[in-house]
mmCIF file of C-alpha atoms in Angstrom:
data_model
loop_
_atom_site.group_PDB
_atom_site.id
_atom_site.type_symbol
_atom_site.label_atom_id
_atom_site.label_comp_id
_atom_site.label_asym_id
_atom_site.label_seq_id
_atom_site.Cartn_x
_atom_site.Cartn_y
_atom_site.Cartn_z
ATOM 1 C CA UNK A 1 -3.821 -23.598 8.126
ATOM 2 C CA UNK A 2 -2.451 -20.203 8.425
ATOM 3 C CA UNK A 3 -3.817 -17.604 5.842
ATOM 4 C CA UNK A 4 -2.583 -14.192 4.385
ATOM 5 C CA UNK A 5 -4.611 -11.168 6.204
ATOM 6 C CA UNK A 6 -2.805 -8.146 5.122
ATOM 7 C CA UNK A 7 -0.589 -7.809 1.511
ATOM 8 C CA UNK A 8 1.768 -4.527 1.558
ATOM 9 C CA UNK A 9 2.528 -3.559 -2.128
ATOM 10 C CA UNK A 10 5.463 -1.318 -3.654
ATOM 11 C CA UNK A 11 4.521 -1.105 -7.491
ATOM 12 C CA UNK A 12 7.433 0.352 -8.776
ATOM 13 C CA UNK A 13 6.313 -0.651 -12.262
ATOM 14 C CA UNK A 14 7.073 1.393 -15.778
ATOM 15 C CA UNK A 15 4.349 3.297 -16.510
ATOM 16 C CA UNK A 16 5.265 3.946 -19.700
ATOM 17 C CA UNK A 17 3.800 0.609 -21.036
ATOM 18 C CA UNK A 18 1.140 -0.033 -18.369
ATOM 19 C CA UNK A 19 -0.543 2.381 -16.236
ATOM 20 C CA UNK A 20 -0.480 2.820 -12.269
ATOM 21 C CA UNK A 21 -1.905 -0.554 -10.821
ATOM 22 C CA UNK A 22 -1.886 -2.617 -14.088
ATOM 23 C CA UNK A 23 0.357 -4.882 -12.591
ATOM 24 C CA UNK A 24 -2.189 -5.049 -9.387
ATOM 25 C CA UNK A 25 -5.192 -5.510 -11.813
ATOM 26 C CA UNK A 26 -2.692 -8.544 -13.665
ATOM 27 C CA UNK A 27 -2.628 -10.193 -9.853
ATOM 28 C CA UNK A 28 -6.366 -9.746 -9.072
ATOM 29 C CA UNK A 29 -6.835 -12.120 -12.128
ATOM 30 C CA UNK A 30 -4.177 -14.445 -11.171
ATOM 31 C CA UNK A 31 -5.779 -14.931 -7.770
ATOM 32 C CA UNK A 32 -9.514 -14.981 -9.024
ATOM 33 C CA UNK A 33 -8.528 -18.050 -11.622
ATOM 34 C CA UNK A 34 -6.748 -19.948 -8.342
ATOM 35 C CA UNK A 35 -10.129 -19.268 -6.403
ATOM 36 C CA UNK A 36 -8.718 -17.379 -4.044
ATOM 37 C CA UNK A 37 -10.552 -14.576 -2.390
ATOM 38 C CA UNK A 38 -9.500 -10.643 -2.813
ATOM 39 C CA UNK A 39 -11.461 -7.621 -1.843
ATOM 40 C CA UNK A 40 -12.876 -5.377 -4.771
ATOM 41 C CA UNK A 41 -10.591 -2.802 -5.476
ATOM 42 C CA UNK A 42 -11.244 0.550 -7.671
ATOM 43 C CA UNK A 43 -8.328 1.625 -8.881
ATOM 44 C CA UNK A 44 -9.437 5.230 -9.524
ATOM 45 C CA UNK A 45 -8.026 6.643 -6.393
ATOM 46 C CA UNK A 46 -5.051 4.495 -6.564
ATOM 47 C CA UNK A 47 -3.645 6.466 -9.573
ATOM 48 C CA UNK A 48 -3.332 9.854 -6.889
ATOM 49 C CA UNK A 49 -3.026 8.506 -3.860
ATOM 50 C CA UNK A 50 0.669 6.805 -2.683
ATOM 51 C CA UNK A 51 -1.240 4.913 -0.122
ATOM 52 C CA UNK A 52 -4.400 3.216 -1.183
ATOM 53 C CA UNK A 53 -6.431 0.373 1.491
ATOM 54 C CA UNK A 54 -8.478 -2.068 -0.354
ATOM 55 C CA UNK A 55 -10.565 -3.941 2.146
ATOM 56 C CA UNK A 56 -13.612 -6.547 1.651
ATOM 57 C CA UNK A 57 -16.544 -4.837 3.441
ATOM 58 C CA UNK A 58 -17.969 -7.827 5.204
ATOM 59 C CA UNK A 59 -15.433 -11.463 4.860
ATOM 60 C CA UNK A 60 -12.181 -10.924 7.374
ATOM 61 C CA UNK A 61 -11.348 -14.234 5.855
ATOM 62 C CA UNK A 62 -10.028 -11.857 2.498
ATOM 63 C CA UNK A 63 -6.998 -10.366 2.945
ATOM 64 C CA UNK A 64 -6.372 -6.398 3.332
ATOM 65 C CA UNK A 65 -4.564 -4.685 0.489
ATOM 66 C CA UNK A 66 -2.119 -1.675 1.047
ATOM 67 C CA UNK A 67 -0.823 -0.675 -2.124
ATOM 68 C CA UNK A 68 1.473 1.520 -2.948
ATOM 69 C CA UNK A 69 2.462 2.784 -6.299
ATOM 70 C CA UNK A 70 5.210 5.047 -7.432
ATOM 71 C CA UNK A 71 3.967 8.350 -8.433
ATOM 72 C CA UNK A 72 4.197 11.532 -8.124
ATOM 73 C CA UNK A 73 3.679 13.461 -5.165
ATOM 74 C CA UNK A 74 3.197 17.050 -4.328
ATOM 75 C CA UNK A 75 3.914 16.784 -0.912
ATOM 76 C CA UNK A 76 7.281 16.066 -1.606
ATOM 77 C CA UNK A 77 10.406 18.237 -0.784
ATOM 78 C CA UNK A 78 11.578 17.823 -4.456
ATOM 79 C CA UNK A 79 9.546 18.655 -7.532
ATOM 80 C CA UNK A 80 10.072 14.842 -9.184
ATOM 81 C CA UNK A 81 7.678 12.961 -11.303
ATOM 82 C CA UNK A 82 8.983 9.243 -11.316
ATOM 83 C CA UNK A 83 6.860 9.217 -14.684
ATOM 84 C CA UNK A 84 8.631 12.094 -16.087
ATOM 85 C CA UNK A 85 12.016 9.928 -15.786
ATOM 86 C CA UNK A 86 10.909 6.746 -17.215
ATOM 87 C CA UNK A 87 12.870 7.041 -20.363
ATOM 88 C CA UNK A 88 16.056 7.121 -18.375
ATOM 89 C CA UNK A 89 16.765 6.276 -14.631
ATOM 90 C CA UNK A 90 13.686 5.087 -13.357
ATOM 91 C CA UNK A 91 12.878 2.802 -16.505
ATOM 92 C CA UNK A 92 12.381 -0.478 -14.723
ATOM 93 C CA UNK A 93 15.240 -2.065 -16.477
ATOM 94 C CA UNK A 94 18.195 0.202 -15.417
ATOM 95 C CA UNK A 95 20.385 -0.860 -13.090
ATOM 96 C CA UNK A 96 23.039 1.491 -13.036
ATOM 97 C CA UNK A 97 22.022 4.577 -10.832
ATOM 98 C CA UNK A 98 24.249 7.578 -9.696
ATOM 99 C CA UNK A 99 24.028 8.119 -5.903
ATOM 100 C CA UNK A 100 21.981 10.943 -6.286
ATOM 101 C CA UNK A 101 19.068 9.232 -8.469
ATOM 102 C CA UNK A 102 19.368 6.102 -5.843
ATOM 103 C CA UNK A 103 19.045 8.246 -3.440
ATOM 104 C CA UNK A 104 15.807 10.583 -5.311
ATOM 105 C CA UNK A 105 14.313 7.231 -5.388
ATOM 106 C CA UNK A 106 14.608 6.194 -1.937
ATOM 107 C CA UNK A 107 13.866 9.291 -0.870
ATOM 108 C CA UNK A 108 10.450 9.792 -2.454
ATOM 109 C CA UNK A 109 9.553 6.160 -1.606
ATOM 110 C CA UNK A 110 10.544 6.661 2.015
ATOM 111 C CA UNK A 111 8.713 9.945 2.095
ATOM 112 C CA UNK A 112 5.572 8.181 0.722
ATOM 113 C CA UNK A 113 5.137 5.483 3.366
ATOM 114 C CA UNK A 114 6.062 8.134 6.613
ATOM 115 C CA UNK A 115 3.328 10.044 4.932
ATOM 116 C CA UNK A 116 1.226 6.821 4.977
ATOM 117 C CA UNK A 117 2.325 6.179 8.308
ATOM 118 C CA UNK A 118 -1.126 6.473 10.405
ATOM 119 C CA UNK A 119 -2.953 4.618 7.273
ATOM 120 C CA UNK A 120 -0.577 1.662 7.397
ATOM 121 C CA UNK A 121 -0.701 1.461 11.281
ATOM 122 C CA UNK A 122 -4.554 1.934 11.546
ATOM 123 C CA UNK A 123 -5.319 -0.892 9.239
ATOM 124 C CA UNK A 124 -2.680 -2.897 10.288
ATOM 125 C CA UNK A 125 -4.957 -2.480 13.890
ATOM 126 C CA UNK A 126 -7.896 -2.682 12.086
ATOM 127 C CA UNK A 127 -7.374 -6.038 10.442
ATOM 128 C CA UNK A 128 -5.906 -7.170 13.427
ATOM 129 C CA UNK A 129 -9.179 -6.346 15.636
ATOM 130 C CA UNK A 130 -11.565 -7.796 12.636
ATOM 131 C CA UNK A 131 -9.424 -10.942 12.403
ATOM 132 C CA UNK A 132 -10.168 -11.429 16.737
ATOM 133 C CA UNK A 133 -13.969 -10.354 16.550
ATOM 134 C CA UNK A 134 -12.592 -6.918 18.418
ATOM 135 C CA UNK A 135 -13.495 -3.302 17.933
ATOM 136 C CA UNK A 136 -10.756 -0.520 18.224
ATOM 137 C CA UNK A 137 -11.602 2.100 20.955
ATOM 138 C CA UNK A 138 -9.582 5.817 20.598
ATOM 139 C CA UNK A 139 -8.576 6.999 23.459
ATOM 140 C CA UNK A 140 -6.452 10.412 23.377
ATOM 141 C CA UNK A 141 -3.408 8.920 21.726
ATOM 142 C CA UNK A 142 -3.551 5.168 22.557
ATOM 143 C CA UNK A 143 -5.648 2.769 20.581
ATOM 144 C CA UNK A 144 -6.820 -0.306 22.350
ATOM 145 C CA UNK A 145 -8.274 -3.538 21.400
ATOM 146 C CA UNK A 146 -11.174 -4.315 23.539
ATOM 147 C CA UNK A 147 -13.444 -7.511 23.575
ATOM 148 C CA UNK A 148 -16.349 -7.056 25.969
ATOM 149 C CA UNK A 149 -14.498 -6.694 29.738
ATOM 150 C CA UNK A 150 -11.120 -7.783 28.766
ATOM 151 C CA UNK A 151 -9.104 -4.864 26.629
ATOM 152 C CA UNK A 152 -5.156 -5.374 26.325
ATOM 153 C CA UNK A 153 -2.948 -2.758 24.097
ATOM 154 C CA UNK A 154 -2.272 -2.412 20.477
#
């Protein structure tokens, strides 16, 4: 039987009625009533952070979170709050955008996960290894999956 190992969220959700992973918090209790497995996730850095990893400490068997919210961030070319919009074009129920708010959207989304980049990649290796029973070894700017004598690349 095959089984999820990694789960990449976009919450694009109106935060004018909920507030930044609600909707995650919603799933958690979905899954937990089904019996199936999720690691423990605090939510407190998720409300800053575009990129947050939620990992299980110990079972490889539970699947790896990346989540991903819309929010703010400074980094960002472009002083824009999604937040600050919600009572027009990024209200989760329009679906009429000009070019230029598409295009703010995508843009701050897109900047988000290239600034995420090295997170997404390294966990994507890292639940990769855990899932084999491998380690991750650095080496100047290749990472390799090693298992005792045998080590192929990532």
């Amino acid at each position: 039987e095959r089984k999820v190992d990694i789960i990449i969220i976009l919450d694009n959700t109106d935060y004018r009625t909920s507030f930044v992973g609600n909707e995650l918090r919603k799933a958690e209790e979905y899954f937990n009533g089904r019996g199936c497995k999720l690691p423990p996730m605090n939510l407190k850095n998720a409300k800053t952070n575009p990129c947050t990893v939620f990992k299980h400490p110990t079972d490889s068997s539970v699947p790896t979170i990346i989540y991903m919210p819309l929010i703010e961030n400074k980094n960002f070319p472009q002083p824009f709050n999604p937040r600050d919009c919600t009572d027009s074009f990024c209200n989760t129920f329009n679906f009429q955008y000009t070019p230029e708010q598409a295009q703010l959207l995508a843009d701050l989304v897109e900047f988000n996960v290239v600034q995420s980049k090295q997170l997404i990649i390294n966990t994507i290796q890292e639940t990769i290894a855990r899932k084999n029973g491998t380690t991750i070894q650095k080496d100047n700017r290749q990472s390799r999956l090693s298992r005792g004598r045998r080590r192929m690349t990532a």
